[in-house]
Tab-separated table of C-alpha atoms and ligand atoms in Angstrom:
chain	number	residue	atom	x	y	z
A	1	UNK	CA	-27.944	-52.234	-16.793
A	2	UNK	CA	-29.423	-49.088	-15.388
A	3	UNK	CA	-31.697	-46.395	-17.236
A	4	UNK	CA	-29.551	-43.465	-17.146
A	5	UNK	CA	-31.962	-41.420	-14.789
A	6	UNK	CA	-31.163	-44.758	-12.139
A	7	UNK	CA	-27.452	-45.030	-13.118
A	8	UNK	CA	-25.820	-42.572	-10.047
A	9	UNK	CA	-23.771	-39.676	-11.305
A	10	UNK	CA	-19.997	-40.501	-12.044
A	11	UNK	CA	-17.786	-38.809	-8.436
A	12	UNK	CA	-15.210	-36.881	-10.440
A	13	UNK	CA	-12.358	-34.974	-8.065
A	14	UNK	CA	-10.035	-32.488	-9.243
A	15	UNK	CA	-7.431	-31.561	-7.088
A	16	UNK	CA	-6.836	-28.101	-7.842
A	17	UNK	CA	-8.674	-25.404	-9.897
A	18	UNK	CA	-6.539	-23.345	-12.452
A	19	UNK	CA	-6.024	-23.872	-15.719
A	20	UNK	CA	-5.832	-27.965	-15.768
A	21	UNK	CA	-8.220	-28.761	-13.310
A	22	UNK	CA	-10.958	-26.345	-15.307
A	23	UNK	CA	-9.898	-27.105	-18.544
A	24	UNK	CA	-10.685	-31.102	-16.852
A	25	UNK	CA	-13.995	-30.365	-15.552
A	26	UNK	CA	-15.187	-28.011	-18.672
A	27	UNK	CA	-14.351	-30.174	-21.012
A	28	UNK	CA	-15.814	-33.374	-19.025
A	29	UNK	CA	-18.808	-31.648	-18.426
A	30	UNK	CA	-19.474	-31.130	-22.323
A	31	UNK	CA	-18.950	-34.543	-23.073
A	32	UNK	CA	-21.276	-36.435	-20.441
A	33	UNK	CA	-23.957	-33.491	-20.661
A	34	UNK	CA	-23.450	-34.551	-24.638
A	35	UNK	CA	-21.664	-31.760	-26.231
A	36	UNK	CA	-18.148	-31.923	-28.182
A	37	UNK	CA	-15.878	-30.365	-25.697
A	38	UNK	CA	-15.151	-27.044	-26.177
A	39	UNK	CA	-10.706	-27.816	-26.134
A	40	UNK	CA	-12.134	-30.627	-29.526
A	41	UNK	CA	-11.026	-28.460	-32.684
A	42	UNK	CA	-11.297	-31.552	-35.056
A	43	UNK	CA	-14.359	-29.805	-36.978
A	44	UNK	CA	-15.273	-33.586	-38.097
A	45	UNK	CA	-15.669	-34.606	-34.419
A	46	UNK	CA	-19.187	-35.695	-33.186
A	47	UNK	CA	-21.097	-35.454	-29.281
A	48	UNK	CA	-21.373	-38.057	-27.808
A	49	UNK	CA	-24.590	-40.142	-28.540
A	50	UNK	CA	-25.185	-40.660	-24.544
A	51	UNK	CA	-25.501	-38.406	-22.156
A	52	UNK	CA	-23.383	-39.935	-18.735
A	53	UNK	CA	-24.822	-38.378	-15.400
A	54	UNK	CA	-21.612	-36.912	-13.604
A	55	UNK	CA	-20.665	-34.696	-10.329
A	56	UNK	CA	-17.443	-33.453	-10.794
A	57	UNK	CA	-15.930	-31.652	-7.369
A	58	UNK	CA	-13.165	-28.917	-7.867
A	59	UNK	CA	-11.233	-28.619	-4.370
A	60	UNK	CA	-8.619	-25.789	-4.357
A	61	UNK	CA	-6.452	-24.117	-1.324
A	62	UNK	CA	-8.082	-20.377	-2.937
A	63	UNK	CA	-11.227	-19.673	-3.179
A	64	UNK	CA	-11.154	-19.095	-6.886
A	65	UNK	CA	-9.229	-19.278	-10.607
A	66	UNK	CA	-6.680	-16.738	-10.653
A	67	UNK	CA	-4.671	-16.490	-13.582
A	68	UNK	CA	-0.773	-16.936	-12.274
A	69	UNK	CA	0.668	-16.280	-15.757
A	70	UNK	CA	-0.048	-12.660	-15.025
A	71	UNK	CA	1.199	-12.528	-11.804
A	72	UNK	CA	4.448	-10.330	-13.007
A	73	UNK	CA	2.020	-7.600	-13.960
A	74	UNK	CA	-0.271	-8.360	-10.815
A	75	UNK	CA	2.379	-6.991	-8.305
A	76	UNK	CA	2.732	-3.772	-9.530
A	77	UNK	CA	-0.749	-3.330	-10.635
A	78	UNK	CA	-4.410	-3.217	-8.563
A	79	UNK	CA	-6.036	-3.028	-11.746
A	80	UNK	CA	-4.803	-6.255	-13.113
A	81	UNK	CA	-4.595	-8.265	-9.464
A	82	UNK	CA	-8.270	-7.695	-8.803
A	83	UNK	CA	-9.340	-9.031	-12.990
A	84	UNK	CA	-6.570	-11.791	-12.670
A	85	UNK	CA	-8.877	-13.570	-9.135
A	86	UNK	CA	-12.150	-14.412	-9.774
A	87	UNK	CA	-13.922	-16.292	-6.835
A	88	UNK	CA	-15.382	-19.744	-8.312
A	89	UNK	CA	-18.535	-18.682	-7.239
A	90	UNK	CA	-18.089	-15.818	-9.963
A	91	UNK	CA	-17.157	-17.954	-13.048
A	92	UNK	CA	-20.392	-18.492	-15.423
A	93	UNK	CA	-18.844	-21.676	-16.655
A	94	UNK	CA	-18.548	-23.516	-13.261
A	95	UNK	CA	-22.624	-22.403	-12.667
A	96	UNK	CA	-23.815	-26.075	-13.077
A	97	UNK	CA	-25.403	-28.712	-11.337
A	98	UNK	CA	-22.881	-30.730	-12.264
A	99	UNK	CA	-20.104	-28.688	-10.844
A	100	UNK	CA	-19.681	-28.012	-7.483
A	101	UNK	CA	-16.135	-26.695	-5.581
A	102	UNK	CA	-14.716	-26.751	-2.380
A	103	UNK	CA	-11.989	-24.338	-0.816
A	104	UNK	CA	-9.656	-26.855	1.352
A	105	UNK	CA	-6.288	-28.785	0.887
A	106	UNK	CA	-6.483	-32.095	0.046
A	107	UNK	CA	-3.955	-33.786	2.260
A	108	UNK	CA	-3.970	-37.390	1.457
A	109	UNK	CA	-5.335	-39.532	-1.460
A	110	UNK	CA	-5.793	-43.729	-1.159
A	111	UNK	CA	-6.504	-44.886	-4.579
A	112	UNK	CA	-7.392	-48.249	-2.740
A	113	UNK	CA	-10.839	-47.141	-1.456
A	114	UNK	CA	-11.182	-43.788	-3.475
A	115	UNK	CA	-10.734	-41.409	-0.889
A	116	UNK	CA	-9.743	-38.184	-0.120
A	117	UNK	CA	-9.277	-36.096	2.730
A	118	UNK	CA	-9.339	-32.917	2.560
A	119	UNK	CA	-8.727	-30.381	5.485
A	120	UNK	CA	-11.243	-27.266	5.250
A	121	UNK	CA	-11.064	-24.165	7.196
A	122	UNK	CA	-13.467	-23.892	9.517
A	123	UNK	CA	-13.187	-20.598	11.125
A	124	UNK	CA	-13.254	-20.262	15.138
A	125	UNK	CA	-13.062	-24.056	14.900
A	126	UNK	CA	-10.315	-24.927	13.484
A	127	UNK	CA	-9.970	-27.697	10.686
A	128	UNK	CA	-12.562	-29.935	9.222
A	129	UNK	CA	-11.713	-32.842	7.338
A	130	UNK	CA	-14.071	-34.531	4.630
A	131	UNK	CA	-13.907	-37.660	3.770
A	132	UNK	CA	-14.708	-37.253	-0.114
A	133	UNK	CA	-15.237	-40.883	-1.724
A	134	UNK	CA	-14.685	-40.366	-5.573
A	135	UNK	CA	-14.520	-42.726	-8.713
A	136	UNK	CA	-12.146	-40.825	-10.435
A	137	UNK	CA	-9.593	-38.258	-9.827
A	138	UNK	CA	-7.243	-35.701	-11.452
A	139	UNK	CA	-4.436	-34.509	-9.555
A	140	UNK	CA	-3.659	-31.206	-11.264
A	141	UNK	CA	-2.329	-29.305	-7.869
A	142	UNK	CA	0.455	-27.907	-9.804
A	143	UNK	CA	3.608	-26.621	-7.984
A	144	UNK	CA	4.572	-25.138	-4.813
A	145	UNK	CA	5.643	-21.212	-5.583
A	146	UNK	CA	6.439	-18.974	-3.747
A	147	UNK	CA	6.191	-15.160	-4.088
A	148	UNK	CA	6.652	-13.164	-6.277
A	149	UNK	CA	6.017	-16.308	-8.688
A	150	UNK	CA	2.452	-16.728	-7.073
A	151	UNK	CA	0.713	-14.973	-4.000
A	152	UNK	CA	0.496	-15.568	-0.509
A	153	UNK	CA	-3.115	-15.364	0.100
A	154	UNK	CA	-6.060	-18.289	-0.183
A	155	UNK	CA	-8.862	-15.825	-1.171
A	156	UNK	CA	-9.570	-12.586	-2.752
A	157	UNK	CA	-9.264	-10.127	-0.303
A	158	UNK	CA	-6.223	-11.133	1.260
A	159	UNK	CA	-4.718	-11.061	-2.273
A	160	UNK	CA	-5.937	-7.419	-3.384
A	161	UNK	CA	-4.329	-6.884	0.083
A	162	UNK	CA	-1.292	-8.458	-1.227
A	163	UNK	CA	-0.992	-6.880	-4.151
A	164	UNK	CA	-1.957	-3.244	-3.066
A	165	UNK	CA	0.793	-3.407	-0.549
A	166	UNK	CA	3.506	-4.089	-3.000
A	167	UNK	CA	2.525	-1.570	-5.898
A	168	UNK	CA	2.302	0.946	-3.209
A	169	UNK	CA	6.411	-0.354	-2.525
A	170	UNK	CA	7.324	-0.652	-6.533
A	171	UNK	CA	5.362	2.938	-6.850
A	172	UNK	CA	7.449	3.937	-3.846
A	173	UNK	CA	10.400	3.008	-5.022
A	174	UNK	CA	11.977	6.444	-6.469
A	175	UNK	CA	15.591	4.867	-6.334
A	176	UNK	CA	14.906	2.426	-7.804
A	177	UNK	CA	13.486	-1.226	-7.812
A	178	UNK	CA	16.003	-4.114	-8.424
A	179	UNK	CA	14.419	-7.767	-10.050
A	180	UNK	CA	17.246	-10.621	-8.689
A	181	UNK	CA	16.392	-14.009	-11.083
A	182	UNK	CA	16.831	-13.793	-14.626
A	183	UNK	CA	14.782	-16.777	-15.244
A	184	UNK	CA	11.477	-16.574	-17.293
A	185	UNK	CA	9.458	-15.020	-13.899
A	186	UNK	CA	12.449	-12.458	-13.180
A	187	UNK	CA	12.516	-11.295	-16.809
A	188	UNK	CA	8.511	-10.560	-17.015
A	189	UNK	CA	8.758	-9.187	-13.516
A	190	UNK	CA	11.388	-6.445	-14.736
A	191	UNK	CA	9.677	-5.577	-17.450
A	192	UNK	CA	6.360	-5.541	-16.243
A	193	UNK	CA	7.290	-2.517	-13.679
A	194	UNK	CA	9.244	-0.804	-16.079
A	195	UNK	CA	6.097	-0.817	-18.402
A	196	UNK	CA	3.736	0.394	-15.475
A	197	UNK	CA	6.759	2.714	-14.290
A	198	UNK	CA	8.440	4.238	-17.472
A	199	UNK	CA	10.467	6.884	-15.133
A	200	UNK	CA	11.583	4.243	-12.637
A	201	UNK	CA	15.202	2.624	-12.578
A	202	UNK	CA	14.262	-1.011	-13.039
A	203	UNK	CA	17.768	-3.350	-12.688
A	204	UNK	CA	17.962	-7.492	-13.167
A	205	UNK	CA	20.994	-9.243	-11.697
A	206	UNK	CA	21.240	-12.382	-12.518
A	207	UNK	CA	24.277	-14.716	-11.330
A	208	UNK	CA	24.659	-16.394	-14.505
A	209	UNK	CA	26.200	-14.701	-18.268
A	210	UNK	CA	23.416	-15.913	-20.174
A	211	UNK	CA	19.756	-15.036	-18.992
A	212	UNK	CA	17.449	-18.182	-18.842
A	213	UNK	CA	20.211	-19.864	-18.161
A	214	UNK	CA	18.444	-23.372	-16.260
A	215	UNK	CA	15.958	-23.149	-19.245
A	216	UNK	CA	16.938	-25.902	-22.663
A	217	UNK	CA	16.029	-22.821	-25.110
A	218	UNK	CA	18.015	-21.928	-28.362
A	219	UNK	CA	21.193	-19.260	-27.159
A	220	UNK	CA	19.623	-16.815	-30.428
A	221	UNK	CA	16.213	-16.653	-27.623
A	222	UNK	CA	18.139	-16.368	-24.903
A	223	UNK	CA	20.220	-13.768	-26.597
A	224	UNK	CA	17.122	-11.855	-28.283
A	225	UNK	CA	15.716	-11.395	-24.598
A	226	UNK	CA	18.439	-10.211	-23.168
A	227	UNK	CA	18.479	-7.651	-25.864
A	228	UNK	CA	14.702	-6.887	-25.942
A	229	UNK	CA	14.956	-5.752	-22.658
A	230	UNK	CA	17.499	-3.929	-22.957
A	231	UNK	CA	15.613	-1.958	-25.489
A	232	UNK	CA	12.667	-2.084	-22.920
A	233	UNK	CA	15.383	0.014	-20.666
A	234	UNK	CA	15.842	-2.372	-18.156
A	235	UNK	CA	19.016	-2.012	-16.532
A	236	UNK	CA	20.603	-6.134	-16.759
A	237	UNK	CA	23.792	-6.851	-14.449
A	238	UNK	CA	24.848	-10.671	-14.941
A	239	UNK	CA	27.300	-12.811	-13.551
A	240	UNK	CA	27.087	-11.387	-10.073
A	241	UNK	CA	25.170	-12.896	-7.243
A	242	UNK	CA	23.741	-10.868	-5.052
A	243	UNK	CA	25.477	-11.103	-1.993
A	244	UNK	CA	23.668	-8.829	1.024
A	245	UNK	CA	20.948	-6.165	1.369
A	246	UNK	CA	21.949	-2.997	4.082
A	247	UNK	CA	20.257	0.136	4.635
A	248	UNK	CA	22.497	2.474	2.826
A	249	UNK	CA	23.620	5.933	4.104
A	250	UNK	CA	23.022	9.325	4.060
A	251	UNK	CA	25.576	10.104	1.224
A	252	UNK	CA	22.520	8.256	-0.800
A	253	UNK	CA	18.542	8.857	-1.214
A	254	UNK	CA	18.108	5.320	-2.029
A	255	UNK	CA	17.183	3.291	1.291
A	256	UNK	CA	19.086	-0.158	0.043
A	257	UNK	CA	22.776	-0.925	-0.329
A	258	UNK	CA	23.006	-3.860	-2.547
A	259	UNK	CA	26.687	-5.829	-2.900
A	260	UNK	CA	27.259	-8.241	-5.801
A	261	UNK	CA	29.575	-11.136	-5.426
A	262	UNK	CA	32.131	-9.154	-8.273
A	263	UNK	CA	32.490	-6.132	-5.662
A	264	UNK	CA	29.947	-4.105	-7.739
A	265	UNK	CA	27.010	-1.942	-5.873
A	266	UNK	CA	23.625	-1.160	-6.727
A	267	UNK	CA	21.553	1.498	-4.846
A	268	UNK	CA	17.401	0.932	-4.774
A	269	UNK	CA	14.335	1.349	-2.752
A	270	UNK	CA	13.198	-2.276	-3.368
A	271	UNK	CA	14.481	-5.234	-4.481
A	272	UNK	CA	12.355	-8.260	-5.536
A	273	UNK	CA	13.939	-11.812	-5.567
A	274	UNK	CA	12.534	-13.677	-8.459
A	275	UNK	CA	15.002	-16.841	-7.980
A	276	UNK	CA	12.756	-19.425	-8.621
A	277	UNK	CA	12.255	-21.667	-6.299
A	278	UNK	CA	9.061	-24.431	-6.331
A	279	UNK	CA	8.663	-27.774	-5.035
A	280	UNK	CA	5.464	-30.652	-7.186
A	281	UNK	CA	2.504	-30.458	-4.864
A	282	UNK	CA	2.026	-34.446	-4.869
A	283	UNK	CA	2.055	-35.104	-0.935
A	284	UNK	CA	-1.272	-36.548	-0.733
A	285	UNK	CA	-0.212	-38.974	-3.358
A	286	UNK	CA	1.414	-42.341	-2.616
A	287	UNK	CA	4.919	-42.310	-2.784
A	288	UNK	CA	4.672	-45.117	-5.482
A	289	UNK	CA	2.832	-42.811	-8.188
A	290	UNK	CA	5.710	-40.446	-8.027
A	291	UNK	CA	9.044	-40.153	-9.308
A	292	UNK	CA	11.855	-38.899	-6.672
A	293	UNK	CA	11.333	-35.195	-7.307
A	294	UNK	CA	7.281	-35.910	-6.462
A	295	UNK	CA	5.953	-35.510	-9.983
A	296	UNK	CA	3.040	-37.855	-11.184
A	297	UNK	CA	4.911	-40.680	-13.085
A	298	UNK	CA	2.125	-40.777	-16.127
A	299	UNK	CA	0.865	-43.133	-19.143
A	300	UNK	CA	0.662	-41.322	-22.618
A	301	UNK	CA	-3.406	-41.412	-21.804
A	302	UNK	CA	-2.270	-39.356	-18.568
A	303	UNK	CA	-3.061	-42.314	-16.194
A	304	UNK	CA	-1.495	-43.104	-13.178
A	305	UNK	CA	1.829	-45.384	-14.123
A	306	UNK	CA	3.259	-46.340	-10.841
A	307	UNK	CA	2.632	-48.566	-8.636
A	308	UNK	CA	-0.972	-48.000	-6.783
A	309	UNK	CA	-4.244	-49.824	-6.930
A	310	UNK	CA	-7.012	-48.556	-9.100
A	311	UNK	CA	-4.641	-46.811	-12.185
A	312	UNK	CA	-7.010	-46.542	-14.528
A	313	UNK	CA	-9.259	-44.494	-12.581
A	314	UNK	CA	-6.155	-41.860	-11.377
A	315	UNK	CA	-5.216	-39.717	-13.750
A	316	UNK	CA	-2.650	-36.177	-13.509
A	317	UNK	CA	-2.558	-33.334	-16.165
A	318	UNK	CA	-0.428	-29.941	-15.962
A	319	UNK	CA	2.920	-28.935	-13.874
A	320	UNK	CA	2.322	-31.659	-11.663
A	321	UNK	CA	2.781	-34.197	-13.904
A	322	UNK	CA	5.860	-35.521	-15.637
A	323	UNK	CA	6.030	-35.550	-19.142
A	324	UNK	CA	8.327	-33.538	-21.255
A	325	UNK	CA	8.080	-30.070	-22.296
A	326	UNK	CA	8.908	-26.792	-20.142
A	327	UNK	CA	5.587	-26.412	-17.919
A	328	UNK	CA	3.094	-24.436	-19.309
A	329	UNK	CA	-0.362	-23.080	-19.071
A	330	UNK	CA	-1.415	-24.197	-22.293
A	331	UNK	CA	0.401	-27.766	-22.063
A	332	UNK	CA	-1.699	-28.218	-18.185
A	333	UNK	CA	-4.914	-27.662	-20.724
A	334	UNK	CA	-4.155	-29.700	-23.361
A	335	UNK	CA	-2.825	-32.449	-20.421
A	336	UNK	CA	-6.124	-32.428	-18.878
A	337	UNK	CA	-8.235	-32.316	-22.092
A	338	UNK	CA	-6.483	-35.564	-22.935
A	339	UNK	CA	-7.081	-36.762	-19.231
A	340	UNK	CA	-11.274	-36.031	-19.137
A	341	UNK	CA	-11.595	-37.858	-22.600
A	342	UNK	CA	-10.012	-40.616	-21.547
A	343	UNK	CA	-12.133	-40.797	-18.573
A	344	UNK	CA	-15.342	-40.594	-20.726
A	345	UNK	CA	-13.885	-42.785	-22.948
A	346	UNK	CA	-14.132	-45.249	-19.890
A	347	UNK	CA	-17.538	-44.182	-18.719
A	348	UNK	CA	-18.727	-44.680	-22.259
A	349	UNK	CA	-17.305	-47.983	-22.030
A	350	UNK	CA	-18.864	-48.983	-18.400
A	351	UNK	CA	-22.401	-48.313	-19.642
A	352	UNK	CA	-22.852	-48.560	-22.990
A	353	UNK	CA	-20.116	-50.892	-23.765
A	354	UNK	CA	-18.714	-48.811	-26.178
A	355	UNK	CA	-14.981	-49.349	-27.484
A	356	UNK	CA	-12.645	-47.652	-25.700
A	357	UNK	CA	-10.320	-44.761	-28.032
A	358	UNK	CA	-8.183	-43.148	-26.083
A	359	UNK	CA	-6.346	-39.819	-26.829
A	360	UNK	CA	-2.606	-39.705	-26.113
A	361	UNK	CA	0.097	-37.286	-25.415
A	362	UNK	CA	2.833	-37.469	-27.761
A	363	UNK	CA	6.657	-35.410	-26.707
A	364	UNK	CA	7.274	-31.826	-25.931
A	365	UNK	CA	9.821	-29.981	-27.067
A	366	UNK	CA	10.561	-26.572	-25.347
A	367	UNK	CA	9.054	-24.082	-25.863
A	368	UNK	CA	8.338	-20.728	-24.450
A	369	UNK	CA	7.045	-17.338	-24.820
A	370	UNK	CA	7.415	-14.558	-22.710
A	371	UNK	CA	6.117	-10.961	-22.052
A	372	UNK	CA	8.295	-7.918	-21.920
A	373	UNK	CA	6.067	-5.465	-21.356
A	374	UNK	CA	4.709	-3.494	-24.103
A	375	UNK	CA	6.799	-6.286	-26.212
A	376	UNK	CA	7.170	-10.110	-26.610
A	377	UNK	CA	9.666	-12.846	-27.322
A	378	UNK	CA	9.219	-16.573	-28.315
A	379	UNK	CA	10.414	-19.620	-29.532
A	380	UNK	CA	8.448	-22.384	-30.681
A	381	UNK	CA	9.957	-25.002	-33.037
A	382	UNK	CA	7.398	-24.870	-35.241
A	383	UNK	CA	7.550	-20.771	-35.568
A	384	UNK	CA	11.250	-20.235	-34.557
A	385	UNK	CA	12.056	-16.918	-33.031
A	386	UNK	CA	9.280	-14.393	-32.889
A	387	UNK	CA	9.292	-11.084	-32.152
A	388	UNK	CA	7.232	-7.750	-31.219
A	389	UNK	CA	3.263	-7.930	-31.944
A	390	UNK	CA	2.919	-11.042	-33.939
A	391	UNK	CA	3.710	-13.003	-30.267
A	392	UNK	CA	2.130	-10.327	-28.080
A	393	UNK	CA	-1.392	-10.844	-29.502
A	394	UNK	CA	-1.057	-14.674	-30.158
A	395	UNK	CA	-0.583	-14.956	-26.295
A	396	UNK	CA	-0.510	-11.989	-23.899
A	397	UNK	CA	-2.492	-8.838	-25.626
A	398	UNK	CA	-2.267	-6.140	-22.641
A	399	UNK	CA	-3.966	-8.448	-19.892
A	400	UNK	CA	-0.829	-10.931	-20.339
A	401	UNK	CA	-3.187	-13.027	-21.982
A	402	UNK	CA	-6.180	-13.445	-19.132
A	403	UNK	CA	-9.077	-11.875	-21.602
A	404	UNK	CA	-7.542	-14.709	-24.415
A	405	UNK	CA	-9.636	-17.435	-25.911
A	406	UNK	CA	-7.436	-19.674	-24.743
A	407	UNK	CA	-8.062	-19.187	-20.910
A	408	UNK	CA	-11.530	-18.158	-21.398
A	409	UNK	CA	-13.254	-19.603	-18.361
A	410	UNK	CA	-16.639	-17.236	-18.455
A	411	UNK	CA	-18.212	-18.382	-21.285
A	412	UNK	CA	-21.279	-20.424	-20.037
A	413	UNK	CA	-21.477	-22.498	-23.545
A	414	UNK	CA	-18.065	-23.924	-24.767
A	415	UNK	CA	-15.667	-22.028	-27.113
A	416	UNK	CA	-13.074	-22.912	-29.335
A	417	UNK	CA	-9.662	-23.773	-28.002
A	418	UNK	CA	-6.851	-21.721	-30.004
B	501	FAD	C1	4.844	-16.158	-13.329
B	501	FAD	C2	5.173	-17.276	-14.019
B	501	FAD	C3	4.694	-16.719	-15.232
B	501	FAD	C4	4.162	-17.684	-16.045
B	501	FAD	N1	4.463	-17.499	-17.359
B	501	FAD	C5	3.532	-18.116	-18.582
B	501	FAD	C6	3.286	-18.082	-19.375
B	501	FAD	O1	3.827	-17.006	-20.452
B	501	FAD	N2	3.243	-19.074	-20.086
B	501	FAD	C7	2.712	-20.287	-20.095
B	501	FAD	O2	2.067	-21.241	-20.769
B	501	FAD	N3	2.927	-20.809	-18.964
B	501	FAD	C8	3.059	-19.512	-17.948
B	501	FAD	N4	3.540	-20.365	-16.817
B	501	FAD	C9	3.797	-21.150	-16.048
B	501	FAD	C10	1.869	-21.450	-16.145
B	501	FAD	O3	2.036	-21.122	-15.388
B	501	FAD	C11	1.631	-23.571	-15.318
B	501	FAD	O4	2.061	-24.030	-16.806
B	501	FAD	C12	0.423	-23.469	-15.103
B	501	FAD	O5	0.078	-22.182	-14.102
B	501	FAD	C13	0.460	-24.580	-15.087
B	501	FAD	O6	-1.508	-25.036	-14.416
B	501	FAD	P1	-1.492	-26.362	-13.053
B	501	FAD	O7	-2.939	-25.935	-13.203
B	501	FAD	O8	-0.920	-27.660	-13.740
B	501	FAD	O9	-1.163	-26.002	-12.249
B	501	FAD	P2	-1.201	-24.613	-11.445
B	501	FAD	O10	-1.403	-23.277	-12.396
B	501	FAD	O11	0.247	-24.355	-10.436
B	501	FAD	O12	-2.498	-24.814	-10.190
B	501	FAD	C14	-2.654	-25.414	-9.278
B	501	FAD	C15	-3.984	-25.171	-8.283
B	501	FAD	O13	-4.162	-26.296	-7.267
B	501	FAD	C16	-3.917	-25.581	-6.499
B	501	FAD	N5	-3.699	-26.494	-5.021
B	501	FAD	C17	-2.339	-27.317	-4.908
B	501	FAD	N6	-2.085	-28.032	-3.757
B	501	FAD	C18	-3.556	-28.423	-3.819
B	501	FAD	C19	-3.994	-29.186	-2.942
B	501	FAD	N7	-3.146	-30.739	-1.775
B	501	FAD	N8	-5.359	-29.351	-2.497
B	501	FAD	C20	-6.306	-28.319	-3.093
B	501	FAD	N9	-5.340	-27.724	-4.150
B	501	FAD	C21	-4.014	-27.586	-4.103
B	501	FAD	C22	-3.599	-24.505	-6.233
B	501	FAD	O14	-3.872	-23.565	-5.290
B	501	FAD	C23	-3.463	-23.878	-7.314
B	501	FAD	O15	-5.115	-23.356	-7.456
B	501	FAD	C24	3.501	-19.145	-15.871
B	501	FAD	C25	4.100	-19.351	-14.353
B	501	FAD	C26	4.462	-18.375	-13.279
B	501	FAD	C27	5.033	-18.936	-11.828
């Protein structure tokens, strides 16, 4: 066995630098540097006995970490947008010789040779393809979402221009804003706009008779959400589809006339279509790794379970992974934590012949917290229905959770996951 100084670093590829990707990176580096990892809340847990040389490469199409949970606020607030997008080079926790990042898109992965092809923009010369060899890979690339659920831009500068335009349009919409789609994103966008502009008429239009109609959550949670949305003076139109949007005539000061499927008409200056559309980003992986919808099939230990070679070196975490429960940022980070603990166990066994002890996910029941401007509502199996400050302070505060310890990717030193 080579001495630790002669051992070449394990090359770990992390695809996606958001909640799962950063949680995977930082917890793995903690463990390899001989520290208890930052998400480990077990006080009795000990730091690893040995250090392990590691080189983690994060590949993301974006030039930084974007707190997507804050997007419903950021589309109407320049200062929130500026806070929520941080370039990787400005994140203190990532400034380690063990971590580097590439802004690019993973185009394909060959599990057999453990090589990823990464397309990187090369300015005027078009695109450059990098062939990147790895020992372990964690796929953390989540779901492809469209505006307004996610940014269109890939750089901080472009994102600030994008949100500045959107914030300006909302501010100028004196005849009102209509948000279409009563899923989690539409509800939060309507509530955040109303909080930012209390005098603005904000209307949420949903085609079903119940909000959050596609979520497997208790009826009392859905009803409470509707009640609280109305209390915050968001107008809610249920059971009608938006059929057509046409320029309004001179009889009204509004710019747009909206025709609904039940014959009703609404007038507004701006329409935001928040009907959620998303697809898994797994096109770079072999088809055999994924289920028919494109989610990566995993074991409870987060290892690939489809019919691909070298499964023990391939993991998936976060929204991209096929696991029970509603897709959530907290769950994505939990997946990533367990995935890298298991990778670290394999590295230890390979170098020091230690016995492996793997962490395993358990099945997750549906749960959700929703920010509703100045207030919030949540449903968690352990707490039941929770409303107001308790849930708002737990998850969101004034910045949709950006500053919470849970999403603290700032500290260079480990923090405790809550
Ligand atoms: C508007 C909104 C509000 C939300 N609110 C909440 C909330 O309040 N609480 C909560 O828990 N959850 C919330 N969620 C869900 C939560 O955001 C997701 O569960 C979480 O983002 C999943 O994290 P992830 O790291 O798996 O993937 P993502 O956050 O989607 O990150 C994936 C990353 O991979 C990159 N990427 C994708 N494809 C490639 C590729 N081929 N090559 C390189 N990089 C790639 C992307 O650029 C991105 O940075 C919300 C989601 C939305 C859209």
